Coordinates of C-alpha atoms and ligand atoms in Angstrom, one line a residue:
M1 CA 0.0 0.0 -0.1
E2 CA 1.7 3.8 -0.9
T3 CA 0.4 6.6 0.6
R4 CA 3.4 8.6 -0.1
D5 CA 3.4 11.7 -0.3
R6 CA 5.3 14.1 -3.1
T7 CA 8.3 15.7 -0.6
P8 CA 10.3 19.0 -1.6
N9 CA 13.6 18.5 -2.6
E10 CA 16.1 17.7 0.7
K11 CA 19.0 20.3 -0.5
T12 CA 17.1 22.6 -1.9
G13 CA 13.6 22.3 -0.4
E14 CA 12.4 24.0 -3.6
A15 CA 9.3 22.6 -5.3
P16 CA 7.7 19.1 -4.7
V17 CA 8.6 16.9 -6.8
D18 CA 8.5 13.3 -8.3
F19 CA 10.5 10.9 -11.0
I20 CA 9.0 13.2 -13.7
R21 CA 9.8 16.0 -12.6
E22 CA 13.0 15.9 -11.9
I23 CA 13.6 14.3 -15.5
I24 CA 12.2 17.4 -16.7
A25 CA 13.9 19.5 -14.2
E26 CA 17.6 18.5 -15.6
D27 CA 16.5 18.6 -19.3
N28 CA 15.6 21.9 -19.4
R29 CA 18.5 22.4 -17.3
T30 CA 20.3 20.9 -20.6
A31 CA 18.1 22.4 -22.8
K32 CA 17.3 19.6 -24.5
H33 CA 13.8 20.6 -26.1
Q34 CA 15.4 24.5 -25.8
G35 CA 13.6 24.2 -22.5
R36 CA 10.1 24.0 -24.1
V37 CA 7.6 21.5 -22.4
A38 CA 4.8 20.0 -24.1
T39 CA 2.4 17.0 -22.8
R40 CA -0.8 15.8 -23.7
F41 CA -2.8 13.7 -22.1
P42 CA -4.5 11.1 -24.5
P43 CA -8.0 9.4 -23.9
E44 CA -9.5 6.2 -26.0
P45 CA -13.5 7.9 -26.1
N46 CA -14.4 4.2 -25.6
G47 CA -16.4 5.3 -22.1
Y48 CA -16.1 7.9 -19.6
L49 CA -13.3 9.2 -16.9
H50 CA -12.2 7.7 -13.9
I51 CA -10.1 8.6 -11.1
G52 CA -7.1 7.0 -12.3
H53 CA -7.3 8.8 -15.5
A54 CA -7.4 12.2 -13.0
K55 CA -4.5 11.0 -12.2
A56 CA -3.0 11.4 -15.6
I57 CA -5.0 14.7 -15.7
C58 CA -3.1 16.4 -13.3
L59 CA 0.1 15.0 -13.7
N60 CA 0.4 16.2 -17.3
F61 CA -1.4 19.7 -17.1
S62 CA -0.1 20.2 -13.3
V63 CA 3.7 19.6 -15.3
A64 CA 2.2 22.3 -18.2
V65 CA 1.8 25.2 -16.3
E66 CA 4.5 24.3 -13.6
N67 CA 7.4 24.6 -16.8
R68 CA 5.4 27.4 -18.6
G69 CA 4.8 25.0 -20.9
T70 CA 1.6 23.4 -22.9
C71 CA -0.6 20.4 -22.5
N72 CA -3.2 19.0 -25.4
L73 CA -6.0 17.3 -25.3
R74 CA -5.8 14.8 -28.0
F75 CA -8.0 11.7 -28.8
D76 CA -7.0 8.7 -29.4
D77 CA -9.6 7.4 -31.9
T78 CA -7.7 5.0 -34.2
N79 CA -10.5 2.6 -32.6
P80 CA -14.1 3.1 -34.9
T81 CA -16.8 2.3 -32.1
K82 CA -20.1 3.5 -31.7
E83 CA -21.1 6.4 -29.6
E84 CA -17.3 7.9 -29.6
T85 CA -19.6 11.5 -30.1
E86 CA -20.8 10.9 -26.7
Y87 CA -18.0 9.8 -24.7
V88 CA -15.8 12.9 -26.6
D89 CA -18.3 15.2 -25.3
A90 CA -18.4 14.1 -21.4
I91 CA -14.5 13.6 -21.6
Q92 CA -14.4 17.1 -22.1
E93 CA -17.4 18.2 -19.8
D94 CA -14.5 16.1 -17.1
I95 CA -11.2 17.9 -17.6
R96 CA -13.0 21.5 -17.5
W97 CA -15.1 20.0 -14.3
L98 CA -11.4 19.0 -12.9
G99 CA -10.1 22.5 -13.2
F100 CA -8.1 22.2 -16.6
D101 CA -8.1 24.2 -20.1
W102 CA -6.0 22.7 -23.0
E103 CA -7.5 26.2 -25.0
D104 CA -7.2 26.1 -28.8
R105 CA -4.9 22.8 -28.3
L106 CA -8.0 19.4 -28.8
Y107 CA -7.1 17.5 -31.1
Y108 CA -7.7 14.0 -32.6
A109 CA -5.3 11.2 -33.9
S110 CA -8.2 10.6 -36.7
D111 CA -7.0 14.0 -38.3
Y112 CA -3.7 12.8 -39.0
F113 CA -5.1 9.2 -40.4
E114 CA -3.6 11.1 -44.1
R115 CA 0.2 11.9 -42.1
L116 CA 0.0 8.2 -40.9
Y117 CA -1.5 6.7 -44.3
E118 CA 2.2 8.5 -46.2
Y119 CA 3.8 7.7 -43.2
A120 CA 3.3 4.2 -44.2
V121 CA 3.6 4.2 -47.4
Q122 CA 7.4 5.9 -46.4
L123 CA 7.7 2.2 -45.4
I124 CA 6.8 0.4 -47.8
Q125 CA 9.4 3.1 -49.4
Q126 CA 12.3 2.4 -47.3
G127 CA 11.6 -1.9 -47.4
D128 CA 10.5 -1.3 -43.7
A129 CA 7.3 -2.7 -44.0
Y130 CA 5.0 -4.8 -45.8
V131 CA 1.9 -6.2 -47.0
C132 CA 1.0 -10.2 -45.4
S133 CA -1.8 -11.9 -46.4
L134 CA -2.0 -14.7 -43.6
T135 CA -5.5 -15.3 -42.3
P136 CA -5.3 -13.4 -38.5
D137 CA -4.1 -17.1 -37.3
Q138 CA -1.5 -17.7 -38.9
I139 CA -0.6 -14.8 -38.2
R140 CA -1.1 -15.1 -34.2
E141 CA 0.4 -18.7 -35.5
Y142 CA 3.7 -17.3 -36.8
R143 CA 4.2 -14.6 -34.0
G144 CA 5.2 -17.3 -31.7
T145 CA 5.5 -17.1 -28.1
L146 CA 7.4 -15.8 -25.1
T147 CA 10.1 -18.7 -24.7
E148 CA 9.5 -19.5 -28.9
K149 CA 11.0 -17.2 -31.7
G150 CA 8.5 -16.5 -34.3
R151 CA 8.3 -17.7 -38.1
E152 CA 8.6 -14.2 -40.7
S153 CA 5.9 -14.5 -43.3
P154 CA 6.5 -15.4 -46.4
Y155 CA 5.3 -12.7 -47.3
R156 CA 7.7 -10.7 -45.8
T157 CA 9.9 -10.4 -48.9
R158 CA 7.3 -9.3 -51.2
T159 CA 8.7 -6.1 -53.7
V160 CA 8.4 -2.5 -52.7
E161 CA 6.5 -2.4 -55.7
E162 CA 4.1 -5.3 -54.7
N163 CA 3.8 -4.4 -51.0
L164 CA 3.1 -0.6 -52.5
D165 CA 0.2 -1.3 -55.2
L166 CA -1.5 -3.7 -52.5
F167 CA -1.4 -0.9 -50.0
G168 CA -3.4 1.3 -52.2
R169 CA -5.9 -0.9 -53.1
M170 CA -6.5 -1.8 -49.5
R171 CA -7.5 1.9 -49.0
A172 CA -9.3 2.2 -52.2
G173 CA -11.8 -1.1 -50.7
E174 CA -10.5 -3.6 -53.2
F175 CA -10.3 -5.8 -50.0
E176 CA -12.1 -8.1 -47.9
D177 CA -12.2 -6.6 -44.3
G178 CA -8.8 -9.1 -42.7
A179 CA -7.5 -10.4 -46.5
H180 CA -4.5 -8.1 -46.0
V181 CA -3.0 -6.2 -43.3
L182 CA -0.1 -4.1 -43.0
R183 CA 3.4 -5.1 -40.9
A184 CA 6.7 -3.1 -39.5
K185 CA 9.4 -5.5 -40.8
I186 CA 11.7 -5.6 -37.6
D187 CA 12.5 -9.2 -36.7
M188 CA 10.3 -12.0 -35.9
G189 CA 13.4 -13.5 -33.2
S190 CA 13.0 -10.5 -30.9
P191 CA 12.1 -11.4 -26.7
N192 CA 10.2 -8.8 -27.0
L193 CA 7.1 -9.5 -28.6
N194 CA 5.3 -6.3 -30.3
M195 CA 9.2 -6.0 -32.5
R196 CA 8.3 -8.7 -33.6
D197 CA 7.3 -7.2 -37.1
P198 CA 4.0 -5.3 -35.4
T199 CA 0.3 -5.3 -37.5
I200 CA 0.4 -0.7 -38.9
Y201 CA -2.9 -1.0 -40.7
R202 CA -5.6 -3.2 -41.1
I203 CA -9.3 -3.7 -43.3
R204 CA -12.3 -3.2 -41.3
R205 CA -15.2 -1.4 -43.0
A206 CA -16.8 0.7 -39.8
H207 CA -18.1 4.2 -39.7
H208 CA -15.5 6.5 -37.5
H209 CA -16.9 9.0 -35.5
R210 CA -14.8 11.8 -37.8
T211 CA -14.1 10.8 -40.4
G212 CA -17.4 8.6 -41.1
E213 CA -16.9 6.5 -44.7
A214 CA -14.0 7.8 -45.9
W215 CA -11.7 5.1 -44.4
C216 CA -11.9 1.5 -45.3
I217 CA -8.4 1.1 -43.3
Y218 CA -6.9 1.9 -39.9
P219 CA -4.1 2.4 -38.5
M220 CA -3.6 0.7 -35.0
Y221 CA -2.9 1.9 -31.8
D222 CA 0.7 2.1 -31.6
F223 CA 1.7 3.3 -34.9
T224 CA -0.9 6.1 -34.0
H225 CA -0.1 7.1 -30.8
C226 CA 3.6 7.5 -31.0
L227 CA 3.5 9.4 -34.9
S228 CA 0.3 11.6 -33.1
D229 CA 3.0 12.5 -30.0
S230 CA 4.9 13.7 -32.7
I231 CA 3.2 15.9 -35.1
E232 CA 2.5 17.6 -31.7
R233 CA 5.9 18.4 -30.6
I234 CA 4.9 16.7 -27.9
T235 CA 8.7 16.3 -25.8
H236 CA 8.0 14.7 -22.7
S237 CA 4.9 12.0 -23.5
L238 CA 4.1 10.6 -20.1
C239 CA 1.7 6.9 -19.7
S240 CA 1.4 4.5 -17.8
L241 CA 3.9 1.4 -17.1
E242 CA 2.0 -0.8 -19.5
F243 CA 3.4 0.5 -22.7
E244 CA 7.5 0.1 -20.9
D245 CA 7.5 -2.8 -23.6
H246 CA 5.8 -0.7 -26.7
R247 CA 8.7 1.9 -26.8
P248 CA 11.1 0.3 -28.2
L249 CA 8.0 0.4 -31.0
Y250 CA 7.8 4.1 -30.9
D251 CA 11.2 4.3 -30.5
W252 CA 11.7 2.4 -34.2
F253 CA 8.6 4.2 -35.9
L254 CA 10.0 7.1 -35.1
D255 CA 14.0 6.9 -36.3
R256 CA 13.2 4.8 -39.5
L257 CA 10.9 8.2 -40.4
D258 CA 13.5 10.8 -39.1
V259 CA 10.9 12.6 -37.0
F260 CA 10.6 14.5 -34.3
H261 CA 10.9 12.2 -31.3
P262 CA 9.2 12.6 -28.0
Q263 CA 10.9 11.3 -24.6
Q264 CA 8.5 8.8 -23.2
I265 CA 8.2 8.3 -20.0
E266 CA 6.4 5.6 -17.8
F267 CA 5.6 5.6 -14.8
A268 CA 2.7 3.7 -12.1
R269 CA -1.3 3.6 -13.0
L270 CA -3.4 4.2 -9.7
N271 CA -5.0 1.4 -8.1
L272 CA -8.0 1.8 -5.3
N273 CA -8.6 -0.8 -3.5
Y274 CA -12.3 -2.2 -2.9
T275 CA -12.2 -0.1 -6.8
V276 CA -13.2 -0.9 -10.4
L277 CA -11.1 0.7 -13.3
S278 CA -11.4 -0.9 -16.3
K279 CA -13.2 0.7 -18.4
R280 CA -14.5 -2.5 -20.0
K281 CA -15.5 -3.2 -16.3
L282 CA -17.2 -0.1 -15.9
R283 CA -18.7 -0.8 -18.8
Q284 CA -20.5 -4.2 -17.7
L285 CA -20.9 -2.5 -14.9
V286 CA -23.7 -0.1 -16.4
T287 CA -25.1 -2.2 -19.2
E288 CA -25.4 -5.0 -17.1
K289 CA -27.1 -2.4 -14.7
H290 CA -25.2 -3.3 -12.2
V291 CA -24.9 0.3 -11.5
S292 CA -27.9 3.0 -12.7
G293 CA -24.7 4.4 -15.3
W294 CA -22.1 6.0 -15.9
D295 CA -22.9 8.9 -13.5
D296 CA -24.0 6.7 -10.0
P297 CA -22.7 7.5 -7.0
R298 CA -20.7 4.0 -6.5
M299 CA -18.1 4.2 -9.4
P300 CA -15.1 5.9 -9.7
T301 CA -16.1 7.9 -13.1
L302 CA -15.8 11.4 -12.7
R303 CA -19.2 12.1 -13.0
G304 CA -20.0 9.0 -10.5
L305 CA -17.3 11.1 -8.3
R306 CA -19.0 14.6 -8.3
R307 CA -23.0 13.2 -7.8
R308 CA -21.3 11.5 -5.2
G309 CA -20.6 14.9 -3.8
Y310 CA -16.9 15.0 -4.8
T311 CA -15.7 18.1 -5.5
P312 CA -12.9 19.1 -8.3
E313 CA -10.4 20.3 -5.1
T314 CA -10.9 17.2 -3.5
I315 CA -9.8 14.7 -6.4
R316 CA -6.4 16.8 -7.6
R317 CA -5.4 17.6 -3.8
F318 CA -5.1 13.3 -3.7
C319 CA -3.5 13.5 -7.2
D320 CA -0.8 15.3 -5.2
R321 CA -0.9 13.1 -2.6
I322 CA -0.6 9.4 -4.2
G323 CA 2.1 11.7 -6.2
V324 CA 3.1 9.8 -8.9
A325 CA 6.3 6.7 -8.9
K326 CA 7.3 3.5 -11.1
R327 CA 6.6 0.9 -9.4
D328 CA 2.5 -0.5 -9.2
S329 CA 1.1 -0.3 -5.9
V330 CA -2.5 -0.4 -4.3
V331 CA -4.0 3.0 -3.0
D332 CA -6.5 2.9 0.2
I333 CA -9.4 4.0 -1.2
E334 CA -9.7 5.7 2.3
L335 CA -7.3 8.4 2.0
L336 CA -9.5 9.1 -1.2
E337 CA -13.0 9.5 1.3
H338 CA -9.9 11.5 3.8
A339 CA -9.6 14.0 1.5
L340 CA -13.5 14.4 0.8
R341 CA -13.8 15.7 4.8
E342 CA -10.3 17.4 5.0
D343 CA -12.1 19.3 1.7
L344 CA -16.2 19.2 3.1
N345 CA -15.3 19.7 7.1
R346 CA -13.2 23.5 5.4
T347 CA -16.6 24.5 3.5
S348 CA -19.5 22.8 4.2
P349 CA -22.5 24.2 6.4
R350 CA -23.5 22.6 8.7
A351 CA -27.7 21.1 8.9
M352 CA -29.8 18.7 11.2
G353 CA -31.4 16.1 9.4
V354 CA -33.2 12.8 10.9
L355 CA -32.4 9.5 9.0
R356 CA -34.5 7.1 11.0
P357 CA -37.0 9.3 12.4
V358 CA -39.7 8.7 15.7
R359 CA -41.8 10.8 17.3
L360 CA -40.6 12.8 20.2
V361 CA -43.2 14.6 22.9
I362 CA -42.1 17.4 25.5
E363 CA -45.3 17.6 26.8
N364 CA -44.4 20.5 29.5
Y365 CA -44.2 23.0 25.8
P366 CA -46.9 25.0 25.1
E367 CA -49.0 23.7 22.5
D368 CA -48.7 26.3 19.5
Q369 CA -45.0 27.9 20.4
V370 CA -42.6 28.3 17.9
E371 CA -39.4 29.4 19.3
E372 CA -36.0 29.7 16.6
M373 CA -32.7 28.7 17.8
E374 CA -29.4 29.7 17.0
L375 CA -27.4 27.3 15.3
V376 CA -23.9 27.7 14.4
N377 CA -23.0 27.5 10.5
N378 CA -20.1 26.1 10.0
P379 CA -17.5 25.5 13.1
E380 CA -14.4 25.7 10.7
D381 CA -15.3 28.9 9.4
P382 CA -16.1 32.3 11.5
A383 CA -17.8 33.6 8.5
A384 CA -20.1 31.7 8.1
G385 CA -21.7 33.0 10.5
T386 CA -25.0 31.2 12.2
R387 CA -28.6 30.3 11.2
M388 CA -31.9 30.2 13.3
V389 CA -34.2 27.3 13.2
P390 CA -37.0 26.5 14.5
F391 CA -38.3 24.9 17.5
S392 CA -41.9 23.1 18.9
R393 CA -43.8 20.3 20.7
V394 CA -43.2 17.6 19.1
L395 CA -39.6 16.8 17.4
Y396 CA -38.6 14.1 15.1
I397 CA -35.6 12.2 16.9
E398 CA -32.5 9.7 15.0
R399 CA -35.1 6.1 15.9
D400 CA -31.1 5.3 17.2
D401 CA -31.1 8.0 19.6
F402 CA -33.3 6.2 21.9
R403 CA -33.0 2.9 24.0
V404 CA -36.3 1.4 26.2
D405 CA -32.7 -0.7 27.6
P406 CA -30.2 1.5 27.2
P407 CA -26.5 -0.8 26.8
K408 CA -23.5 0.4 29.2
K409 CA -22.2 3.9 27.6
F410 CA -24.6 4.7 25.4
F411 CA -25.1 8.1 26.4
R412 CA -28.6 9.0 24.6
L413 CA -31.7 9.4 25.5
A414 CA -33.7 5.4 27.5
P415 CA -36.8 6.2 29.6
G416 CA -35.4 8.4 33.1
R417 CA -32.6 10.0 31.0
E418 CA -31.7 14.0 30.7
V419 CA -29.8 14.3 27.0
R420 CA -29.1 17.5 25.2
L421 CA -31.3 18.7 22.3
R422 CA -28.9 20.4 20.6
A423 CA -28.6 23.9 20.9
A424 CA -32.1 24.1 22.3
Y425 CA -33.2 22.5 25.8
L426 CA -32.4 19.8 28.2
V427 CA -35.1 17.2 28.1
T428 CA -35.8 14.2 30.7
C429 CA -37.4 11.1 29.6
T430 CA -41.0 9.7 30.9
G431 CA -41.9 8.1 29.0
F432 CA -42.7 6.0 25.5
T433 CA -45.2 4.2 23.4
Q434 CA -45.0 1.1 21.7
D435 CA -46.1 -1.4 18.6
E436 CA -47.7 -3.6 20.2
A437 CA -47.5 -6.4 17.8
T438 CA -43.5 -5.4 16.6
G439 CA -42.5 -3.7 19.7
E440 CA -41.0 -0.6 18.4
V441 CA -41.2 2.4 19.4
T442 CA -43.8 4.9 18.3
E443 CA -43.2 8.1 20.6
I444 CA -41.2 9.1 22.9
R445 CA -42.4 11.5 25.7
C446 CA -40.1 13.8 27.6
T447 CA -40.0 16.9 29.6
Y448 CA -38.3 19.8 29.2
D449 CA -36.3 22.2 31.1
P450 CA -36.9 25.9 30.3
A451 CA -33.7 27.2 32.2
T452 CA -31.5 25.5 30.1
R453 CA -32.6 27.9 26.1
G454 CA -29.6 27.0 24.5
G455 CA -28.4 23.7 25.8
S456 CA -26.2 25.2 28.2
P457 CA -28.2 23.9 32.1
P458 CA -27.4 27.3 34.5
D459 CA -26.4 25.2 36.9
G460 CA -23.7 23.3 35.2
R461 CA -24.7 19.5 35.8
R462 CA -23.4 17.5 33.1
V463 CA -25.4 16.2 30.5
K464 CA -23.6 13.2 28.3
G465 CA -25.4 13.2 25.1
T466 CA -26.5 15.8 22.4
L467 CA -29.0 14.3 19.7
H468 CA -29.7 16.9 16.8
W469 CA -33.5 16.7 15.9
I470 CA -36.0 18.7 13.6
S471 CA -39.2 19.6 14.5
A472 CA -42.5 17.7 13.9
R473 CA -44.5 21.2 11.6
H474 CA -41.0 22.4 10.2
A475 CA -40.1 19.8 8.5
V476 CA -38.6 18.5 5.2
E477 CA -39.6 15.8 3.9
A478 CA -36.7 14.0 2.2
E479 CA -35.3 11.3 1.0
V480 CA -31.5 9.8 1.3
R481 CA -29.2 7.9 0.0
L482 CA -26.4 5.7 1.6
Y483 CA -23.5 4.0 0.0
D484 CA -21.3 1.4 0.4
R485 CA -18.1 0.0 -1.1
L486 CA -19.6 -0.7 -4.2
F487 CA -17.1 -4.2 -4.1
A488 CA -17.2 -6.4 -0.8
A489 CA -14.0 -7.6 -2.6
E490 CA -10.6 -5.7 -1.7
N491 CA -9.5 -7.0 -5.3
P492 CA -12.1 -7.0 -7.3
N493 CA -9.5 -7.9 -9.6
K494 CA -8.6 -10.9 -8.5
G495 CA -10.0 -14.6 -9.7
D496 CA -11.9 -14.5 -12.7
D497 CA -15.5 -12.9 -12.3
F498 CA -15.4 -9.2 -10.6
L499 CA -18.9 -9.1 -10.5
A500 CA -18.6 -11.8 -7.7
H501 CA -17.1 -9.6 -5.8
L502 CA -20.2 -6.4 -5.2
N503 CA -21.6 -5.3 -2.3
P504 CA -25.4 -6.5 -2.3
R505 CA -25.5 -3.8 0.9
S506 CA -23.7 -1.3 -1.6
L507 CA -27.0 1.2 -1.5
E508 CA -29.5 1.3 0.5
V509 CA -31.9 4.1 0.2
L510 CA -34.3 5.6 3.1
E511 CA -37.5 7.6 2.6
G512 CA -39.5 9.2 4.9
C513 CA -36.4 10.7 5.6
Y514 CA -36.3 15.0 7.8
V515 CA -34.5 17.6 7.4
E516 CA -34.4 21.5 8.5
P517 CA -36.7 24.1 7.2
G518 CA -34.0 25.7 4.9
L519 CA -33.0 22.9 3.1
A520 CA -36.4 23.0 1.2
N521 CA -35.0 24.7 -1.9
V522 CA -31.9 23.1 -2.2
S523 CA -29.7 22.5 -5.7
P524 CA -28.8 19.4 -7.2
G525 CA -24.5 20.0 -6.6
D526 CA -25.3 21.8 -2.9
R527 CA -23.9 20.3 0.1
F528 CA -23.8 19.9 4.0
Q529 CA -22.9 18.0 7.4
F530 CA -25.6 16.8 8.8
E531 CA -24.2 16.7 11.9
R532 CA -23.4 13.3 13.6
L533 CA -24.6 11.9 10.5
G534 CA -21.8 12.4 7.8
Y535 CA -21.9 14.9 4.5
F536 CA -24.1 14.8 2.0
C537 CA -25.3 16.7 -1.8
V538 CA -28.1 17.0 -3.2
D539 CA -28.8 14.1 -6.4
P540 CA -30.2 16.1 -9.7
D541 CA -33.6 13.7 -9.0
V542 CA -35.9 15.6 -7.6
R543 CA -38.9 13.6 -7.0
A544 CA -41.7 14.6 -6.6
G545 CA -40.5 18.9 -5.1
R546 CA -38.6 16.3 -1.9
P547 CA -35.4 16.2 -1.9
V548 CA -32.9 13.4 -2.6
F549 CA -29.7 13.6 -0.5
N550 CA -27.1 11.0 -1.5
R551 CA -24.5 10.7 2.0
S552 CA -20.6 11.1 -0.2
V553 CA -19.2 9.9 3.7
T554 CA -19.1 9.5 7.4
L555 CA -17.8 11.0 9.2
R556 CA -15.1 8.5 11.3
D557 CA -12.2 8.9 9.3
T558 CA -9.1 5.9 9.9
W559 CA -6.7 8.2 7.9
A560 CA -7.0 11.0 10.3
K561 CA -5.9 9.1 13.1
I562 CA -2.8 7.4 11.0
E563 CA -1.9 10.9 9.9
K564 CA -2.2 12.4 13.8
G565 CA -0.3 8.9 14.6
K566 CA 2.7 9.8 12.6
K567 CA 2.9 13.2 13.4
G568 CA 2.7 12.9 17.1
Ligands
ATP1 P1 -8.6 1.0 -19.5 O1 -7.4 -0.5 -20.1 O2 -9.3 1.1 -18.7 O3 -9.4 1.0 -21.3 P2 -7.4 3.1 -20.8 O4 -6.0 3.4 -20.1 O5 -6.5 2.4 -22.5 O6 -7.6 2.4 -19.9 P3 -7.4 5.0 -22.3 O7 -8.2 6.4 -22.1 O8 -6.5 4.9 -23.5 O9 -7.6 4.5 -21.1 O10 -6.6 6.0 -20.9 C1 -6.1 7.9 -21.4 C2 -5.1 8.2 -20.3 O11 -5.1 7.8 -18.7 C3 -3.8 6.8 -20.8 O12 -2.7 8.1 -20.6 C4 -3.5 5.9 -19.9 O13 -2.2 5.7 -18.8 C5 -3.9 6.9 -18.4 N1 -4.6 5.8 -17.9 C6 -6.2 5.4 -17.8 N2 -5.9 4.4 -16.4 C7 -5.7 5.3 -15.9 C8 -5.2 5.0 -14.3 N3 -5.8 3.7 -13.5 N4 -3.9 5.8 -14.0 C9 -3.6 6.7 -14.2 N5 -3.0 6.1 -15.5 C10 -4.2 5.8 -16.7
MG2 MG1 -5.7 2.9 -24.0

């Protein structure tokens, strides 16, 4: 488990560094690119962005900003697939939401199709590529394995003229899908499988979201990616570790074509426990309706996190904290939640909400009286001020805050006990009624001490419990959705069926909750701390005029304790 903070340079105390920022600083020192720093974020538009992408986005855009450089947004859209425009739009929206800006540098790999075709022709002319007519199965068979060398295709010796002719006719649509491919002529004996004459073009009659039917041959990802970086004159091409073995191939293409050569640097992907971050798996969760959509608040997508109540600041700070390393690791999801609590604790107004209400009647409080009680909006932020909350004879309190037979160390309400109603009065329980059949408590009765207004007894007598409450006649009814982890297993990727690890209790919907009247007209995205219950964010679903709240996170913070322990 890695929780490394980026540490400032020990000698100079300068800005935080990681190995990538060190490399860039060194390149700037030696004027390798005349001090120019150009990065890019290259998503494939086949899904929504998730928290792992956020790591790559923060890294690429921040490194550019820190070095007065540029960061492009480039859609790596070599693979014609369905509904790409939906993803293209969503990805842009999510990057902007995170707080980054590519200005006018929005590119598509598909914009380079003509240029890439010319590069392929150049490789053919140089004798560095050939049209291969083996079947896909044969190509696989000829490729060999990790322990066994590959065999050369019988088509490897085609002449340049023949290759140029065939490749031109591939483009012109003369052949069926799969009849031929264009392959780089490298080394079938290479220990690196990526170097064994990889395919660089294939025939595929598919509609492309930008080029339509203009092409029936499409360049492969490896060919496209490194050359797109080169075309954009990217100086530092930051990518995740799984591309380390592809680097020799990228270098080969760039050297053979003698074009601008970006420097590729690999870093470890973000892995989070109790979470899947593969787009394929996330898509499956959506299409098979295990979640309500890409923006389900249990999803690790940026949309899901946003709906859950995460702020861009929280996500950026989290990415900063986990840093960038060369070795794979798994980050504890509680670190993400800790970052959220830190942020929301400072910024969220407090409110009272009762999730599982039970009536509390104050017998000696005048029937028609209403008093306005003053509550602090945010103890962390004096500028947030106070608000008035109405108090009356009949209240709702949390069912859990009353016990007929209180166990030891239960300091809340029980028969004969006195507790404080937050910022209101001390009350003493005089009785309760129960449902005869179920034993469920249906009403609690109390008396209040009028001398304790505001919640402080003049004689200084000690009261251990403080409960939150809502005046019944002023209460606003709400729906509240409580979330638990989507997966019950620490590593849901283990084994061959990640769905088997789904947590059946990841969502609990509570209806008939009550919140204070000031929350009658909340808007989606508004955030509150419901005292004693956690942080909540208003969901876009408003049902019959009732607000719907998502619990972003509970108040219990194990990471805060760990950090305190470290410091102390
Ligand atoms: P998947 O394999 O799930 O489809 P991907 O890596 O193919 O994901 P892309 O759209 O290609 O998704 O990702 C765009 C960029 O985001 C790439 O540079 C990739 O390295 C980076 N990225 C994706 N997932 C992570 C992650 N978990 N941590 C860090 N960077 C990531
Ligand atoms: Mg990818």
